[in-house]
Amino acid sequence: MDDLEDLYREIILDHYRSPRNRGELPTPPAHRTEGFNPLCGDEIVLTIVLDDDVIEDVKVDGHGCSISQSSASLMTGVVKGKSIDDAKGAMRSFKRMMTVADEDDPDADEPIDVRKLGELAALQGVVKFPVRIKCATLAWNTLAQALVEMDA
Amino acid sequence: MDDLEDLYREIILDHYRSPRNRGELPTPPAHRTEGFNPLCGDEIVLTIVLDDDVIEDVKVDGHGCSISQSSASLMTGVVKGKSIDDAKGAMRSFKRMMTVADEDDPDADEPIDVRKLGELAALQGVVKFPVRIKCATLAWNTLAQALVEMDA
Amino acid sequence: MKRFDPERVRHDVPELRRTVHGLEMAYLDSAASSLAPSSVIEAMSRYYERTHTNVHRGVYQIAEEATEAYELARRSVGSFIGAPHPDKEIVFTKNATESFNLFARAWGASVLGEGDVVVLTEMEHHANIVPWLQLKEERGIELRYLGVTDQFRLDLTRLDETLAGASLVSITAMSNVLGTIPPIRRIADAAHAAGALIAIDAAQLVGHAPMDVVDLGVDVACFSAHKMLGPTGIGVLWARAELLASMPPFLGGGGMILDVKLDSFKPADAPHRFEAGTPPIAEAVGLAAAVRYLRSLGMDAVAAHDLELTGYALERLGSQFGDKVRVYSPQDLVDRGGVLSLALEGVHAHDLAQVLDRHGVCVRPGHHCAKPLMRRLGVPATARVSFGPYSVERDIDALLGGIEHALGMFG
Amino acid sequence: MKRFDPERVRHDVPELRRTVHGLEMAYLDSAASSLAPSSVIEAMSRYYERTHTNVHRGVYQIAEEATEAYELARRSVGSFIGAPHPDKEIVFTKNATESFNLFARAWGASVLGEGDVVVLTEMEHHANIVPWLQLKEERGIELRYLGVTDQFRLDLTRLDETLAGASLVSITAMSNVLGTIPPIRRIADAAHAAGALIAIDAAQLVGHAPMDVVDLGVDVACFSAHKMLGPTGIGVLWARAELLASMPPFLGGGGMILDVKLDSFKPADAPHRFEAGTPPIAEAVGLAAAVRYLRSLGMDAVAAHDLELTGYALERLGSQFGDKVRVYSPQDLVDRGGVLSLALEGVHAHDLAQVLDRHGVCVRPGHHCAKPLMRRLGVPATARVSFGPYSVERDIDALLGGIEHALGMFG
Ligand SMILES: Cc1ncc(COP(=O)(O)O)c(C=O)c1O
Ligand SMILES: Cc1ncc(COP(=O)(O)O)c(C=O)c1O
């Protein structure tokens, strides 16, 4: 059951038990976007405030498994305070790690330097569990959706 | 191929080549009913004139295989000039021979005396070809339908 | 009552011979799809090897054989559920979901309009909700719901009120989340007294307990073969002969017509009117074999077996885990089948199922296509355990071991 | 071009080992349904024996395997027809007929209204007529038909006129009665120039010739597995990604939703939006195996084989029977497939087929679900002869012997 421990690393369990940036920001000024994983019922509510090109604040609420919730928590830690471009860069790297790189990602076939992913690398074990990839990417897809809705 | 000869008896081929009571009676006074066999596309147009309880005249038109057309021809010979009750009796006997007796036929399980069926007995070989039973009964079902429509 | 040996059933089911992660498979997901005995698999292979061709339109030998096999399946399914006139009442669809859509579209859309009332329950599967929501959107029908009690039973305290003026009650015969079996006969009588028709979602019941549509007093029943030891790709709509005969067609195409002209068509009689295109022929043959297999076990015995395991599971879960495992299901063995939903303190159902997988245990996490019920229960997801005639106590023991592991891991 | 040995294909098809009336079976009814090679039958058995459970909702090992097998089938069917984005464009239905109904209901009923024009042809199968007649009845759309020439070709002399103002051209890619293959690319270009979409009925083409939806320039294609060496119970709707994504759902239920509340629902993305309920999983596995088998033969070779037999049949029918046998099919081998329809002087098609049966010959008599075409041809029924990759000249020789017999009997 080694790969099970690879999936449920301590850092993931920690973010699951104690999610960072949990809750909803008031709308307005925040923008609010919902994400669903229709197959398992996971739901993410993402509220986000932009200041020019910077993600000033972001919170997530919702419910789901340890992978979807810890991934959301980890994501907020990575993107909060970052520029939108940096956030999109992190998103691309993460999706490449999850083997679901977008068609328009020019570096889709590049090897991933996991060290650059920081804490996100904790989710690396997920790729061995294809069904769970959707859990890990839910928050990121919801963020992408929010950015599209905000024309950012 | 013996049962093939049993299906296509000479009398059947004769009625197929030279159908009796062929055509359409003028409506009115005749009543007109169409019958379809949706699976093979056979069509029967039956025109009938009643005089009280007697089938004064009946004609059939349409197209179809030798079984459906000869059966129609044989039927007209049997019912023309007969009382409606006699026609219904012949219908019940015929359907019993075809092993498709109606649920409300009280004698459904009785043995059939083929001698009483006269020329209709020529169609006996059809029962060995279950798919063709629908061909043989098409004209009779159309007659039944016509009698219902005429409240007879 | 004759009883069967579940080990013999296991022997008949090839899939139970495989291992997962090196372990015997503890398949506890029969409510999602059951495992097929070899007689079902072989019946279909034999069909393809000896008899296959299209039905209804050929006069040659194998066309007759295929047609006969297909129509025989109609009769055997009909007689299995006590249909008075199988030849006129059984429609083969692709699954229970299509059966509901067919009924909602053919009957519902032709009969119901603005403000007409359809009564559902809060424990329905999406298959018996979404088609009615679609009719609500398009035609303005009103939906009312019977609630669910805190004991996971249907709340019938306001039954007559809810039924007043309704055109249809469409209701599950056994919840795929709770295992609850509502009192169908009583609701059917109340529905008819109120002038409404009653349809049942028999997807979970038909393969797990004796079921007779006349005894139940219902007008319509929908179910799928793959939940009753049969194949994928085929479902059943049963409706009373007069009701079915009164319904306009749904899907249009070959096989459902009397005549087609460039500007109009005439539909054929039921049930063919509702079977457009080449039907699931091999699947009907497989379903007939599944019915034969179930009959050989005896449906009373199948139901008793499910309940025995349910009792064992309830007892062991309670004694071993106490409050750490919540069971979303009636706690007694009355009016229920072999389905129970679990939620663990601090462990999401998805994670539990993942850990269980490594123990060879197959359970389904999620909303089980019953999101309104999940909202009512106040839980985003459960891990559902469900039994089949091949299930045994050691499947449950494996489950208990896996739960222990998951609690330790996330605790 | 690589060629295959049809005797080897015969060896792969178990059903051809059986006899009928003590004779080798001359199966000349592949246009109704093809015979499955053992690799297709075994792929499905193996699926049931090792992998079967429901897809998309489980996290355990076999649920992952089943889901992967199902989604892999989507990809392999997509790549077989040159779909640019199989994962977003291939919808599994129950048959080609459902595919057309889905398209007519989801796209047609949401986009077309009073007076909007759909162009069909007089050589369509009912599957591509009745759904549009239903829309005509319900929404008042207008249907126009391209005619059929006396050479059994599509009459394109008034193509542009007929297309003017149309919203859709829906047209067979190969007639199941005549064998005619219309110039799809040319019609597609004309349709697009006129601002219309184009859908094709690929039921007869896809298993018999190379087919690439991008090269053909079409927007939608519908077909069935059972006519391409695959199983019953599964069909395919392919539509361009943007078009499919724009279509509202059709059947409602589990698997096609994002969320369901008591009073509303949110549909999922394509293709899942169109796959309500448990899909035909084993059937998808069987279809993927059929695609693999066809690829191994080479679609160019399959088409060439059909034409070779067609040429032989045309030549022998003409020389042996002259005017006594009318052939309703193009008389050359250009733009046609391996289907030809016969009518005998003085012998109804039904009777011919009955006599042929006793010679072990399987042909289909009737209207072939193309009544408007039969009216155009002025013949109530034909006996249709059609080939598959397992067909051989001695099948045709058996046919000729049977025709001789029938002519003698009824002459
Ligand atoms: C040209 C054509 N289109 C559509 C169909 C319908 O296919 P199915 O019956 O599998 O839905 C058929 C076969 O019957 C056909 O030959
Ligand atoms: C109670 C209930 N109804 C309906 C269905 C739908 O069945 P299917 O997916 O075979 O259409 C299911 C199973 O998913 C079910 O459990």
Short mmCIF file of C-alpha atoms in Angstrom, two decimals, chain C residues 14-21 25 27 29 32-36 38 41-42 44-65 92-95 97-98 101-102 105 121-122 125-131 133-134 136-137 143 145 224 226-227 230-234 249-265 274-283 349-350 353-354 357-358 361-365 367-369 371-372 375, chain D residues 14-21 25 27 29 32-36 38 41-42 44-65 92-95 97-98 101-102 105 121-122 125-131 133-134 136-137 143 145 224 226-227 230-234 249-265 274-283 349-350 353-354 357-358 361-365 367-369 371-372 375:
data_model
loop_
_atom_site.label_atom_id
_atom_site.label_comp_id
_atom_site.label_asym_id
_atom_site.label_seq_id
_atom_site.Cartn_x
_atom_site.Cartn_y
_atom_site.Cartn_z
CA PRO C 14 -16.20 -15.27 -13.36
CA GLU C 15 -15.32 -11.75 -12.27
CA LEU C 16 -15.09 -12.88 -8.64
CA ARG C 17 -12.19 -15.11 -9.59
CA ARG C 18 -9.97 -12.14 -10.27
CA THR C 19 -7.94 -10.40 -7.57
CA VAL C 20 -7.37 -6.71 -7.00
CA HIS C 21 -4.07 -5.59 -5.51
CA MET C 25 -12.32 -8.85 -4.54
CA TYR C 27 -17.53 -6.40 -4.48
CA ASP C 29 -21.23 -2.12 -5.34
CA ALA C 32 -24.23 0.51 -9.24
CA SER C 33 -24.02 -2.56 -11.42
CA SER C 34 -24.21 -6.24 -10.61
CA LEU C 35 -21.72 -8.89 -11.71
CA ALA C 36 -22.88 -11.31 -14.38
CA SER C 38 -21.33 -17.03 -16.77
CA ILE C 41 -22.20 -14.01 -20.59
CA GLU C 42 -22.39 -17.29 -22.48
CA MET C 44 -24.84 -13.59 -25.37
CA SER C 45 -21.71 -15.15 -26.84
CA ARG C 46 -23.77 -18.08 -28.08
CA TYR C 47 -26.22 -15.66 -29.62
CA TYR C 48 -23.45 -13.91 -31.54
CA GLU C 49 -21.86 -17.22 -32.49
CA ARG C 50 -25.00 -18.89 -33.79
CA THR C 51 -28.04 -16.68 -34.27
CA HIS C 52 -27.17 -13.06 -34.69
CA THR C 53 -28.80 -10.96 -37.35
CA ASN C 54 -31.35 -8.17 -37.29
CA VAL C 55 -34.83 -8.99 -35.99
CA HIS C 56 -38.35 -8.55 -37.34
CA ARG C 57 -37.55 -8.09 -40.98
CA GLY C 58 -36.13 -11.34 -42.30
CA VAL C 59 -37.79 -14.57 -43.34
CA TYR C 60 -34.67 -16.71 -43.30
CA GLN C 61 -33.80 -19.19 -40.62
CA ILE C 62 -31.48 -17.14 -38.38
CA ALA C 63 -33.68 -14.05 -38.71
CA GLU C 64 -36.54 -16.13 -37.37
CA GLU C 65 -34.37 -17.49 -34.58
CA PHE C 92 -36.94 -2.60 -24.31
CA THR C 93 -34.99 0.62 -23.87
CA LYS C 94 -31.28 1.23 -23.35
CA ASN C 95 -31.49 1.69 -19.58
CA THR C 97 -33.01 6.31 -17.50
CA GLU C 98 -34.29 6.05 -21.06
CA ASN C 101 -37.46 9.73 -20.38
CA LEU C 102 -39.65 7.75 -22.73
CA ARG C 105 -41.91 12.43 -23.09
CA THR C 121 -39.88 12.00 -3.44
CA GLU C 122 -36.74 13.48 -1.99
CA HIS C 125 -32.43 8.99 -8.34
CA HIS C 126 -31.74 11.72 -10.92
CA ALA C 127 -33.22 9.41 -13.56
CA ASN C 128 -36.62 10.03 -11.96
CA ILE C 129 -36.09 13.74 -11.37
CA VAL C 130 -34.36 15.32 -14.35
CA PRO C 131 -36.89 14.20 -17.01
CA LEU C 133 -37.53 18.96 -14.38
CA GLN C 134 -37.20 19.11 -18.15
CA LYS C 136 -41.26 21.63 -15.81
CA GLU C 137 -38.95 23.88 -17.82
CA LEU C 143 -43.32 19.11 -9.02
CA TYR C 145 -41.92 16.05 -3.26
CA SER C 224 -32.17 -1.73 -16.07
CA HIS C 226 -27.26 -4.40 -15.53
CA LYS C 227 -28.53 -4.15 -11.95
CA GLY C 230 -27.81 -8.85 -16.76
CA PRO C 231 -25.86 -6.93 -19.39
CA THR C 232 -25.35 -3.22 -20.02
CA GLY C 233 -27.16 -1.61 -22.91
CA ILE C 234 -30.72 -2.63 -22.09
CA PRO C 249 -44.31 7.56 -29.98
CA PHE C 250 -41.07 9.00 -28.65
CA LEU C 251 -38.03 8.16 -30.78
CA GLY C 252 -38.79 7.97 -34.50
CA GLY C 253 -37.25 5.66 -37.07
CA GLY C 254 -37.38 2.16 -38.47
CA GLY C 255 -39.39 -0.54 -36.75
CA MET C 256 -41.81 1.86 -35.01
CA ILE C 257 -43.89 2.77 -38.03
CA LEU C 258 -46.76 1.38 -40.06
CA ASP C 259 -46.08 3.68 -42.97
CA VAL C 260 -43.86 6.61 -43.88
CA LYS C 261 -44.56 9.13 -46.61
CA LEU C 262 -42.58 12.22 -47.52
CA ASP C 263 -44.84 14.38 -45.40
CA SER C 264 -46.24 12.14 -42.67
CA PHE C 265 -45.98 8.82 -40.92
CA PHE C 274 -41.51 2.65 -28.79
CA GLU C 275 -38.63 0.59 -30.15
CA ALA C 276 -37.17 2.69 -32.95
CA GLY C 277 -34.16 1.26 -34.74
CA THR C 278 -32.34 -1.98 -34.20
CA PRO C 279 -33.05 -3.04 -30.62
CA PRO C 280 -30.56 -4.43 -28.10
CA ILE C 281 -30.99 -8.00 -29.30
CA ALA C 282 -28.03 -9.76 -27.71
CA GLU C 283 -28.72 -7.76 -24.57
CA ALA C 349 -16.34 9.12 1.34
CA HIS C 350 -14.01 9.47 -1.60
CA ALA C 353 -13.32 4.35 -0.95
CA GLN C 354 -9.74 4.93 -2.02
CA ASP C 357 -9.78 -0.21 -2.75
CA ARG C 358 -6.38 -1.21 -1.38
CA VAL C 361 -13.15 -3.65 -1.29
CA CYS C 362 -15.33 -2.02 -3.95
CA VAL C 363 -17.74 0.59 -2.61
CA ARG C 364 -19.02 3.68 -4.35
CA PRO C 365 -18.45 7.16 -2.90
CA HIS C 367 -23.92 11.48 -4.31
CA HIS C 368 -25.15 8.33 -6.06
CA CYS C 369 -27.12 10.43 -8.54
CA LYS C 371 -28.20 15.10 -4.96
CA PRO C 372 -31.54 16.30 -3.53
CA ARG C 375 -28.89 17.81 0.63
CA PRO D 14 -18.12 -18.22 -35.64
CA GLU D 15 -21.62 -17.81 -37.02
CA LEU D 16 -20.43 -18.84 -40.47
CA ARG D 17 -19.58 -22.26 -39.13
CA ARG D 18 -23.23 -23.11 -38.59
CA THR D 19 -25.40 -24.57 -41.28
CA VAL D 20 -28.99 -23.76 -42.22
CA HIS D 21 -31.19 -26.52 -43.56
CA MET D 25 -24.94 -20.29 -44.77
CA TYR D 27 -25.15 -14.57 -45.45
CA ASP D 29 -27.72 -9.46 -45.30
CA ALA D 32 -29.22 -5.27 -41.91
CA SER D 33 -26.62 -6.41 -39.41
CA SER D 34 -23.12 -7.73 -39.85
CA LEU D 35 -21.73 -10.90 -38.30
CA ALA D 36 -19.24 -10.47 -35.49
CA SER D 38 -14.74 -13.83 -32.43
CA ILE D 41 -17.43 -11.47 -29.00
CA GLU D 42 -14.48 -12.35 -26.81
CA MET D 44 -17.12 -8.39 -24.49
CA SER D 45 -17.01 -11.71 -22.65
CA ARG D 46 -13.62 -10.81 -21.25
CA TYR D 47 -14.98 -7.47 -20.15
CA TYR D 48 -17.81 -9.15 -18.24
CA GLU D 49 -15.46 -11.77 -16.83
CA ARG D 50 -12.80 -9.38 -15.58
CA THR D 51 -13.67 -5.70 -15.56
CA HIS D 52 -17.36 -5.09 -15.45
CA THR D 53 -18.86 -2.51 -13.14
CA ASN D 54 -20.42 0.88 -13.66
CA VAL D 55 -18.24 3.63 -15.10
CA HIS D 56 -17.38 7.17 -14.04
CA ARG D 57 -18.36 7.00 -10.43
CA GLY D 58 -16.04 4.60 -8.68
CA VAL D 59 -12.50 4.99 -7.42
CA TYR D 60 -11.74 1.31 -7.03
CA GLN D 61 -9.60 -0.71 -9.37
CA ILE D 62 -12.21 -2.30 -11.65
CA ALA D 63 -14.24 0.94 -11.80
CA GLU D 64 -11.11 2.65 -13.12
CA GLU D 65 -10.51 -0.16 -15.58
CA PHE D 92 -22.46 6.81 -27.50
CA THR D 93 -26.14 6.17 -28.13
CA LYS D 94 -28.11 2.95 -28.46
CA ASN D 95 -28.19 2.92 -32.25
CA THR D 97 -31.69 5.87 -34.89
CA GLU D 98 -31.22 7.31 -31.42
CA ASN D 101 -33.32 11.54 -32.70
CA LEU D 102 -30.81 13.06 -30.31
CA ARG D 105 -34.26 16.94 -30.58
CA THR D 121 -33.33 12.86 -49.90
CA GLU D 122 -35.80 10.39 -51.27
CA HIS D 125 -33.77 5.38 -44.21
CA HIS D 126 -36.72 6.04 -41.89
CA ALA D 127 -34.20 6.82 -39.14
CA ASN D 128 -33.35 10.01 -41.03
CA ILE D 129 -36.93 10.87 -41.96
CA VAL D 130 -39.25 10.18 -39.04
CA PRO D 131 -37.41 12.37 -36.47
CA LEU D 133 -41.36 14.49 -39.60
CA GLN D 134 -41.89 14.63 -35.85
CA LYS D 136 -42.48 19.08 -38.70
CA GLU D 137 -45.58 18.00 -36.78
CA LEU D 143 -38.91 19.31 -45.33
CA TYR D 145 -36.24 16.25 -50.64
CA SER D 224 -24.53 1.88 -35.44
CA HIS D 226 -23.95 -3.70 -35.37
CA LYS D 227 -23.46 -2.83 -39.03
CA GLY D 230 -19.74 -4.77 -33.72
CA PRO D 231 -22.44 -5.55 -31.18
CA THR D 232 -26.09 -4.55 -30.90
CA GLY D 233 -27.06 -1.96 -28.31
CA ILE D 234 -24.68 0.84 -29.27
CA PRO D 249 -29.33 18.03 -23.42
CA PHE D 250 -31.82 15.47 -24.67
CA LEU D 251 -32.39 12.57 -22.26
CA GLY D 252 -32.18 13.59 -18.60
CA GLY D 253 -30.83 11.56 -15.70
CA GLY D 254 -27.67 10.48 -13.96
CA GLY D 255 -24.29 11.12 -15.53
CA MET D 256 -25.43 14.06 -17.66
CA ILE D 257 -25.68 16.65 -14.90
CA LEU D 258 -23.44 18.97 -12.94
CA ASP D 259 -26.02 19.52 -10.25
CA VAL D 260 -29.63 18.68 -9.49
CA LYS D 261 -31.87 20.57 -7.08
CA LEU D 262 -35.53 20.02 -6.36
CA ASP D 263 -36.50 22.71 -8.84
CA SER D 264 -33.70 22.85 -11.40
CA PHE D 265 -30.62 21.16 -12.81
CA PHE D 274 -25.82 13.47 -23.90
CA GLU D 275 -25.15 10.17 -22.15
CA ALA D 276 -27.84 9.92 -19.48
CA GLY D 277 -27.82 6.80 -17.37
CA THR D 278 -25.51 3.83 -17.44
CA PRO D 279 -24.00 3.73 -20.92
CA PRO D 280 -23.52 0.64 -23.12
CA ILE D 281 -20.15 -0.20 -21.58
CA ALA D 282 -19.58 -3.76 -22.77
CA GLU D 283 -20.93 -2.69 -26.14
CA ALA D 349 -39.53 -10.41 -52.72
CA HIS D 350 -40.95 -12.12 -49.68
CA ALA D 353 -36.45 -14.75 -49.76
CA GLN D 354 -38.44 -17.70 -48.48
CA ASP D 357 -33.74 -19.55 -47.26
CA ARG D 358 -34.05 -23.19 -48.26
CA VAL D 361 -29.18 -17.89 -48.59
CA CYS D 362 -30.01 -14.99 -46.27
CA VAL D 363 -31.40 -11.93 -48.03
CA ARG D 364 -33.85 -9.39 -46.71
CA PRO D 365 -37.18 -8.76 -48.46
CA HIS D 367 -39.12 -1.94 -47.87
CA HIS D 368 -35.86 -1.80 -45.91
CA CYS D 369 -37.17 1.08 -43.79
CA LYS D 371 -40.82 3.47 -47.90
CA PRO D 372 -40.51 6.84 -49.67
CA ARG D 375 -42.68 4.55 -53.74
#
